[in-house]
Amino acid sequence: MRNCVEIDFQSLALAARGASKNAYCKFSKFAVGTALLTANGRIFTGCNIENSSYGLAMCAERVALYHAVAEGATKFAAIAIYTPTDAPTAPCGACRQVLAEFAPEMTIQSSCDGEDVMQWTLAELLPAAFRLDDR
Ligand code: THU
């Protein structure tokens, strides 16, 4: 599925960085932004959204995914992640599992305030993901 559209990672990374500006992260002060590319070329952005009840924080990756699914998109090619760090960071385990429900073969790219950019497939980051329909 991830090859259905040409993936313009530069634009996707820019969109992710832009989305981080909307992060509601007054507790962690760690503003994450994401840009999720659907198989037919739409982009849905996300940012982390925290809460006074700390455990209710939602990661930027899942915000983008849930936004997309709520708009009817279920096939995804790639997600770009921006974190305000010196080195790129990989998505948390919960987000890997949620992304794998829809797009186990998608590409994940991570950029940051430093020059390095990392790229993985989701299958590399979450081998043997749990799936109910595999039973
Ligand atoms: N966070 C994300 O948005 N994505 C990740 O992959 C890891 C962590 C957020 C959650 C929380 O708001 C803040 O970063 C600090 O953990």
GROMACS .gro file of N, CA and C in nm, residues 2 9-10 13-14 22 24 28 36 38 47 53 55 61 63 66 100 104 111 126-127 130:
model
   66
    2ARG      N    1   0.207   0.113   0.059
    2ARG     CA    2   0.281   0.237   0.076
    2ARG      C    3   0.335   0.293  -0.055
    9PHE      N    4   0.870   1.330   0.107
    9PHE     CA    5   0.903   1.334   0.249
    9PHE      C    6   0.937   1.474   0.297
   10GLN      N    7   0.988   1.557   0.207
   10GLN     CA    8   1.023   1.693   0.250
   10GLN      C    9   0.898   1.772   0.289
   13ALA      N   10   0.752   1.628   0.612
   13ALA     CA   11   0.828   1.670   0.730
   13ALA      C   12   0.796   1.814   0.767
   14LEU      N   13   0.779   1.898   0.666
   14LEU     CA   14   0.742   2.039   0.691
   14LEU      C   15   0.605   2.049   0.758
   22ASN      N   16   0.091   2.345   1.720
   22ASN     CA   17  -0.040   2.337   1.786
   22ASN      C   18  -0.042   2.240   1.903
   24TYR      N   19  -0.059   2.073   2.244
   24TYR     CA   20  -0.103   2.117   2.377
   24TYR      C   21  -0.021   2.036   2.476
   28SER      N   22   0.455   1.852   2.966
   28SER     CA   23   0.587   1.799   2.926
   28SER      C   24   0.672   1.904   2.854
   36LEU      N   25   0.041   1.257   0.838
   36LEU     CA   26   0.010   1.122   0.792
   36LEU      C   27  -0.039   1.130   0.648
   38THR      N   28  -0.211   0.957   0.327
   38THR     CA   29  -0.298   0.845   0.290
   38THR      C   30  -0.250   0.786   0.156
   47CYS      N   31  -0.090   1.655   1.655
   47CYS     CA   32   0.004   1.705   1.756
   47CYS      C   33  -0.032   1.636   1.887
   53SER      N   34  -0.497   1.554   3.394
   53SER     CA   35  -0.485   1.415   3.437
   53SER      C   36  -0.383   1.351   3.342
   55GLY      N   37  -0.216   1.097   3.261
   55GLY     CA   38  -0.224   0.970   3.187
   55GLY      C   39  -0.315   0.977   3.065
   61GLU      N   40   0.104   1.101   1.691
   61GLU     CA   41   0.083   1.000   1.587
   61GLU      C   42  -0.062   0.951   1.588
   63VAL      N   43  -0.321   1.106   1.722
   63VAL     CA   44  -0.413   1.215   1.688
   63VAL      C   45  -0.430   1.223   1.536
   66TYR      N   46  -0.630   0.905   1.416
   66TYR     CA   47  -0.773   0.906   1.451
   66TYR      C   48  -0.847   1.014   1.373
  100ALA      N   49  -0.017   0.002   1.311
  100ALA     CA   50  -0.010  -0.130   1.248
  100ALA      C   51  -0.148  -0.188   1.219
  104PRO      N   52   0.043  -0.184   0.828
  104PRO     CA   53   0.163  -0.250   0.880
  104PRO      C   54   0.288  -0.230   0.796
  111SER      N   55   1.210   1.349   1.191
  111SER     CA   56   1.305   1.459   1.183
  111SER      C   57   1.297   1.539   1.313
  126LEU      N   58   0.796  -0.267   1.457
  126LEU     CA   59   0.703  -0.352   1.532
  126LEU      C   60   0.685  -0.486   1.461
  127PRO      N   61   0.787  -0.570   1.469
  127PRO     CA   62   0.772  -0.702   1.407
  127PRO      C   63   0.669  -0.783   1.485
  130PHE      N   64   0.050  -0.749   1.701
  130PHE     CA   65  -0.073  -0.821   1.736
  130PHE      C   66  -0.185  -0.782   1.639
   0.00000   0.00000   0.00000
